[in-house]
PDB file of C-alpha atoms in Angstrom:
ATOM      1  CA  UNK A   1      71.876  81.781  75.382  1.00 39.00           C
ATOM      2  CA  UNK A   2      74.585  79.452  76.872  1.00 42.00           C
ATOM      3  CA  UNK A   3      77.575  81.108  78.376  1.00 43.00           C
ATOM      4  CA  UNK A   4      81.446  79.620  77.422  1.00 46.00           C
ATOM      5  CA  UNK A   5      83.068  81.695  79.483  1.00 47.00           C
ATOM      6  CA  UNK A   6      82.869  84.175  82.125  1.00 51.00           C
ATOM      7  CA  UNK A   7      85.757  86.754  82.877  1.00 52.00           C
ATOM      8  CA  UNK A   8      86.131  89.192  85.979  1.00 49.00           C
ATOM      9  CA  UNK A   9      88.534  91.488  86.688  1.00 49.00           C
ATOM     10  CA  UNK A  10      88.374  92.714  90.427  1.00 42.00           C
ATOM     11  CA  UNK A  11      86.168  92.502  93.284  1.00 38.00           C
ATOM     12  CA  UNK A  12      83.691  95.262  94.670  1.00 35.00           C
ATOM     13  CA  UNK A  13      84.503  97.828  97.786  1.00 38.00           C
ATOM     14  CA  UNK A  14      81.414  97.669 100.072  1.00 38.00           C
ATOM     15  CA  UNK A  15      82.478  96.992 103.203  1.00 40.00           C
ATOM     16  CA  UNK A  16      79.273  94.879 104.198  1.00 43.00           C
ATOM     17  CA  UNK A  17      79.728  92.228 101.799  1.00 40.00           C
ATOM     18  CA  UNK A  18      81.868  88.983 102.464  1.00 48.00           C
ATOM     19  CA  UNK A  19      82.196  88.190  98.845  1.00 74.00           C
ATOM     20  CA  UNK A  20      82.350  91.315  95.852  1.00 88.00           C
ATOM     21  CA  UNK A  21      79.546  91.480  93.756  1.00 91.00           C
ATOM     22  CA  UNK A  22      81.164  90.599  90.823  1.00 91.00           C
ATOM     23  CA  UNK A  23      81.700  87.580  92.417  1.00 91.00           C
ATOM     24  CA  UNK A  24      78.181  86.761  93.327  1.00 94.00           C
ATOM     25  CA  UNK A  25      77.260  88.003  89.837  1.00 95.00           C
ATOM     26  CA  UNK A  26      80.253  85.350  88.409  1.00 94.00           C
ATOM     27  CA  UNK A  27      78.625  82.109  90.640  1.00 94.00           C
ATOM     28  CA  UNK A  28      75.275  83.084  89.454  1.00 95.00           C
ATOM     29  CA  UNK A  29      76.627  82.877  85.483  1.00 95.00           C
ATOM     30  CA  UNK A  30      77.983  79.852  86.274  1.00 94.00           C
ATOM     31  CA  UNK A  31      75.511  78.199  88.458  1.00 94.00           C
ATOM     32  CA  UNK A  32      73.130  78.989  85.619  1.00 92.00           C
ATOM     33  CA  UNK A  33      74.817  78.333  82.304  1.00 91.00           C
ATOM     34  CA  UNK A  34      77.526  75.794  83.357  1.00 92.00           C
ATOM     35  CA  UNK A  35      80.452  78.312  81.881  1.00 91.00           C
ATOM     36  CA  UNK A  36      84.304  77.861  82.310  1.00 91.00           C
ATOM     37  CA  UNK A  37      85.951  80.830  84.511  1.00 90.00           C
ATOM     38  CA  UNK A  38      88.689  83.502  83.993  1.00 90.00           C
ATOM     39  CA  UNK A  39      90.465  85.388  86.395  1.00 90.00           C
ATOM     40  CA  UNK A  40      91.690  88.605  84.844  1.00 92.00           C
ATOM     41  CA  UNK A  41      94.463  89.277  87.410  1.00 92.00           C
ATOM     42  CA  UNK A  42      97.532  91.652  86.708  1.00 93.00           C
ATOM     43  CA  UNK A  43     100.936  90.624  87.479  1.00 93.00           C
ATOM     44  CA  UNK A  44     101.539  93.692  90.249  1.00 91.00           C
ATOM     45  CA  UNK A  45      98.551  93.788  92.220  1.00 90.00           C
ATOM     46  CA  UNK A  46      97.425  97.487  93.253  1.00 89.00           C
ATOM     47  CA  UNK A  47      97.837  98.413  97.035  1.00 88.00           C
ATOM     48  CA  UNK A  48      94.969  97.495  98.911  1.00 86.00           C
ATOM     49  CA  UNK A  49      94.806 100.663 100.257  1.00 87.00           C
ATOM     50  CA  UNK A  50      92.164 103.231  97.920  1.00 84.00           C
ATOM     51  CA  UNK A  51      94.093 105.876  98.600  1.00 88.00           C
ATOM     52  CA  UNK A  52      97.319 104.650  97.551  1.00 90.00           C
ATOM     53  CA  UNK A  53      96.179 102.701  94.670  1.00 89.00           C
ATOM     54  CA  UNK A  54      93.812 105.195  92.837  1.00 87.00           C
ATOM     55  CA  UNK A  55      97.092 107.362  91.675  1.00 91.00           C
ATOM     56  CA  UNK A  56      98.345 104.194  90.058  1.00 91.00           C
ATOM     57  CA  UNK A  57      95.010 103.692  88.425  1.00 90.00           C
ATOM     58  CA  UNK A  58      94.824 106.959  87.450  1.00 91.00           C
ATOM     59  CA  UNK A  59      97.919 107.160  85.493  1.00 94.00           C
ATOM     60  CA  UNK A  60      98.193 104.236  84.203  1.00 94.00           C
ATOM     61  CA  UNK A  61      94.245 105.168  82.376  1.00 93.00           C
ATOM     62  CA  UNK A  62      95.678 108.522  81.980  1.00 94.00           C
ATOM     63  CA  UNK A  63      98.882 107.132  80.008  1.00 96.00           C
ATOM     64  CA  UNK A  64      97.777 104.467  78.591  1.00 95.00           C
ATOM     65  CA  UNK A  65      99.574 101.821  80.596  1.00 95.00           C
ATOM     66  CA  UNK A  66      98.116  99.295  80.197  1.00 96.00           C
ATOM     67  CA  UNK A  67      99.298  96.528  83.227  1.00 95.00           C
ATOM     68  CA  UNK A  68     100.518  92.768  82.222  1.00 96.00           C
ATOM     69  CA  UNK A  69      98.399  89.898  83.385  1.00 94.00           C
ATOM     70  CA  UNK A  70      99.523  86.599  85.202  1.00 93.00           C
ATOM     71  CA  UNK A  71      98.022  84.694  83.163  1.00 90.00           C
ATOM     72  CA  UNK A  72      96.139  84.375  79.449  1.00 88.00           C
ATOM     73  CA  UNK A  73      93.262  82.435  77.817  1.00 87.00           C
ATOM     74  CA  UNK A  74      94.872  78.987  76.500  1.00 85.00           C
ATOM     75  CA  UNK A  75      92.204  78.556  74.046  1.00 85.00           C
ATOM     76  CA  UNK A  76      89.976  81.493  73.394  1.00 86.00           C
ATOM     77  CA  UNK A  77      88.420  79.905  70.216  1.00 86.00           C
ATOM     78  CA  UNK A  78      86.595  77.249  72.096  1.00 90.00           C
ATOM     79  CA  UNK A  79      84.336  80.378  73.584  1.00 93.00           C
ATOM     80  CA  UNK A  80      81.529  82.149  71.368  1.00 94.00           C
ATOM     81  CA  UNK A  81      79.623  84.059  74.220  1.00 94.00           C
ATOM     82  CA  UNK A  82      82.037  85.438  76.957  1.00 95.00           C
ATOM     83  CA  UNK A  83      80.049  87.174  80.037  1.00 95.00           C
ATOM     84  CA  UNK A  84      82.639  90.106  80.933  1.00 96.00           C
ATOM     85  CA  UNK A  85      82.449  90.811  84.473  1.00 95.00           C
ATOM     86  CA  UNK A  86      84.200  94.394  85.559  1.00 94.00           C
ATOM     87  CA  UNK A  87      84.081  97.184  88.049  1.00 92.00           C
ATOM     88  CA  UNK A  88      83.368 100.831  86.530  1.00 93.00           C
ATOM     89  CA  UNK A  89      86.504 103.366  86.992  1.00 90.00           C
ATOM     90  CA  UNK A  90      85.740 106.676  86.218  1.00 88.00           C
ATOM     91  CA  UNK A  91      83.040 105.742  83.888  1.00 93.00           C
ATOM     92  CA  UNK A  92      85.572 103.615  82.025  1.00 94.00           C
ATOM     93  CA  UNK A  93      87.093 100.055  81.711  1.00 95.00           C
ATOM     94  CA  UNK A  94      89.636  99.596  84.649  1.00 94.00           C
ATOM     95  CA  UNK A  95      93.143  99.339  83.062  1.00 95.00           C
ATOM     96  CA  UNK A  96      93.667  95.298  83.370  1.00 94.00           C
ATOM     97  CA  UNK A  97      90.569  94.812  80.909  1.00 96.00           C
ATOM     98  CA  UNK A  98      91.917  96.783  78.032  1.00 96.00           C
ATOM     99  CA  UNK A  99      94.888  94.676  78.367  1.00 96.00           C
ATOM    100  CA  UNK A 100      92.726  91.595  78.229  1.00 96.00           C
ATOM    101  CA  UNK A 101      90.308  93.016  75.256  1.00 96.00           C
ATOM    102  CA  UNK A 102      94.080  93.704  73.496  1.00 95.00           C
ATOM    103  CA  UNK A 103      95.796  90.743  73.922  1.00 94.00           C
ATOM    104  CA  UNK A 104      92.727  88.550  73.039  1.00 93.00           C
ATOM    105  CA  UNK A 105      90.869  87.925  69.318  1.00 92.00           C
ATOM    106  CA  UNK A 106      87.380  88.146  70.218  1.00 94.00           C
ATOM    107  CA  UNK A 107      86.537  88.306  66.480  1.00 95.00           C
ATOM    108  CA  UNK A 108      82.741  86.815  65.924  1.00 96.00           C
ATOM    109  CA  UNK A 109      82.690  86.049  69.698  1.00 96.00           C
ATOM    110  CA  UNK A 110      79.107  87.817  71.537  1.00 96.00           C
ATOM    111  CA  UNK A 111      80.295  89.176  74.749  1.00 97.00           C
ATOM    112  CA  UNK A 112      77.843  90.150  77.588  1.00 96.00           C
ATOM    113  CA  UNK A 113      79.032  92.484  80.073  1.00 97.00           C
ATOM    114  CA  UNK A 114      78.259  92.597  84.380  1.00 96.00           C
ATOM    115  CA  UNK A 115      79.824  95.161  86.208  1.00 95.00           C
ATOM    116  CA  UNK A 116      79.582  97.336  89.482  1.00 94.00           C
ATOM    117  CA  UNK A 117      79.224 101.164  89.416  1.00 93.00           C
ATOM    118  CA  UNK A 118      79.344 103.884  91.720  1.00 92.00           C
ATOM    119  CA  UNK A 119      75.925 105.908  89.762  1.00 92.00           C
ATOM    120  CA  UNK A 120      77.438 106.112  86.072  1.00 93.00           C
ATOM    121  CA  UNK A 121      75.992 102.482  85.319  1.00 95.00           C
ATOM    122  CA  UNK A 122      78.172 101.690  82.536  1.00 96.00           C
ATOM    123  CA  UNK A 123      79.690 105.119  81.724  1.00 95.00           C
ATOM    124  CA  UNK A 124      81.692 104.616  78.605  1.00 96.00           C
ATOM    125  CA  UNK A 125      82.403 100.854  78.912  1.00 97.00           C
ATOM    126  CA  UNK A 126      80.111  99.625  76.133  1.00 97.00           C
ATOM    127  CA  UNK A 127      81.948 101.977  73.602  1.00 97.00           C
ATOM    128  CA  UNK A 128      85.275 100.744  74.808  1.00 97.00           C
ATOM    129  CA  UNK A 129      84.558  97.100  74.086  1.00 98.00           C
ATOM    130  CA  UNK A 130      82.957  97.915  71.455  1.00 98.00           C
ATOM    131  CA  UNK A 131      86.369  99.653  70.516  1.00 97.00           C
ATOM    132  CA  UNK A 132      88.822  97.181  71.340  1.00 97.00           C
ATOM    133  CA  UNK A 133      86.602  94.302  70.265  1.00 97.00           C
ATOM    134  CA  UNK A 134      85.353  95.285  67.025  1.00 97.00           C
ATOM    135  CA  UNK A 135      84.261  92.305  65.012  1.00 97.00           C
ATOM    136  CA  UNK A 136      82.395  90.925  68.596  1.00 97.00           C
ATOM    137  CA  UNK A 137      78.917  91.860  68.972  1.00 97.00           C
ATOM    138  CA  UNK A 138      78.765  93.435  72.368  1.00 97.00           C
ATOM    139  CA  UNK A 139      75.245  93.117  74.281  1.00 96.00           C
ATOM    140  CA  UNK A 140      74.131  95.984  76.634  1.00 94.00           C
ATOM    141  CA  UNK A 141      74.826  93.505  79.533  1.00 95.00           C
ATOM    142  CA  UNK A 142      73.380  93.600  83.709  1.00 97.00           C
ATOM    143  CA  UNK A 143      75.304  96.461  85.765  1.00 96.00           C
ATOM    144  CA  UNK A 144      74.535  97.301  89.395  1.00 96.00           C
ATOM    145  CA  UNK A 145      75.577  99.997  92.561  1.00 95.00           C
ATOM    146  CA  UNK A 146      78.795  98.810  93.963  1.00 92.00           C
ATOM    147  CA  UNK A 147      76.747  99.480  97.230  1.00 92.00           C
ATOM    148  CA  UNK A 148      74.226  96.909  96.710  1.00 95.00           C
ATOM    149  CA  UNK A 149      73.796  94.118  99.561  1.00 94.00           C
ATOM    150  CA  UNK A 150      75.033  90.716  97.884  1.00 93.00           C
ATOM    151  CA  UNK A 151      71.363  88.996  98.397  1.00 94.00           C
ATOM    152  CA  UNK A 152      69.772  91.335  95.954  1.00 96.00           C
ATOM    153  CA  UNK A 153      72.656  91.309  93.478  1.00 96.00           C
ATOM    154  CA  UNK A 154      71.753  87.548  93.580  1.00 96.00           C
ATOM    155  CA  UNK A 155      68.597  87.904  92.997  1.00 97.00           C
ATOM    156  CA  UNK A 156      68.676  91.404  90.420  1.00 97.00           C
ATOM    157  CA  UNK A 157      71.094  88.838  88.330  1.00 97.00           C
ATOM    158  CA  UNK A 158      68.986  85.915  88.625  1.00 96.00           C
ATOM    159  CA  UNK A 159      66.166  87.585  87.249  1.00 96.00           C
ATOM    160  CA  UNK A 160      68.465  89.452  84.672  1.00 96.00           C
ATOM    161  CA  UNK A 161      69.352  86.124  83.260  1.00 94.00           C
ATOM    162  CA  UNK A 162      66.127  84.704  82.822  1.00 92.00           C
ATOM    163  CA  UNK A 163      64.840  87.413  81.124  1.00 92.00           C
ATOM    164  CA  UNK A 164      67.545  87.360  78.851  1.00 87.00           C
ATOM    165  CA  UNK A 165      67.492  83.553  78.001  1.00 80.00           C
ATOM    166  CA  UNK A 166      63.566  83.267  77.127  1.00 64.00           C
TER     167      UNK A 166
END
């Protein structure tokens, strides 16, 4: 299956990584399938700080609050398969991708999820897309340990892919 688009919300937290695996997930996608990238970036970044940014997180999710983002898709009907890249928060989507499954129509659209975890895999993330993207069929997607060194994620997504494309 060709990939349009790829999307990614934040980067990963191991410390022994120069790049976030959702970002060595995101070149692999596009190395492989050619796609167009998104950056799904709010308009008040959190503090860098974990401490002092998982409050925020917590009641925004908690609320509701859903933060704006900078920017949004200029043409989201030229894309049919959109690979979803996103961390795992709490066994949920972080807050900046229900704002971008709300704000775009990804009616008839087949979106593939990648995403990071800290041991709940995708917790309830599938449900939520499947949620706020109704009439999109939603695939059960490649997820991986936060914690894993970037060279396997490379390869664990590599071989993901090509399994998936035959």
């Amino acid at each position: 299956m060709e990939a349009d688009a790829v999307t990614s919300a934040s980067l990963n937290r191991s410390t022994d990584n120069t790049e976030g695996n959702l970002q060595v997930m995101a070149q692999v996608i596009i190395e492989e399938t050619g796609a167009d990238v998104f950056h799904i970036l709010i308009e008040e970044p959190y503090d860098p700080d974990y401490s002092t940014m998982l409050p925020t997180a917590i009641e925004q999710m908690e609320n509701e609050d859903w933060p704006a983002l900078q920017e949004k898709i200029e043409n989201p009907s030229d894309y049919d398969v959109i690979y979803l890249g996103t961390p795992v928060w709490n066994a949920s989507l972080p807050p900046a991708m229900h704002t971008f499954l709300e704000e775009n129509d990804l009616s008839g659209k087949t979106i593939i999820p990648f995403g990071i975890h800290l041991g709940s895999r995708f917790g309830r993330i599938l449900d939520e897309i499947e949620t706020l993207a109704p009439e999109a069929i939603v695939t059960e997607g490649f997820t991986i340990s936060a914690d894993t060194p970037n060279r396997e994620v490379e390869t664990e997504i590599r071989t993901w892919l090509t399994e998936t494309s035959d």
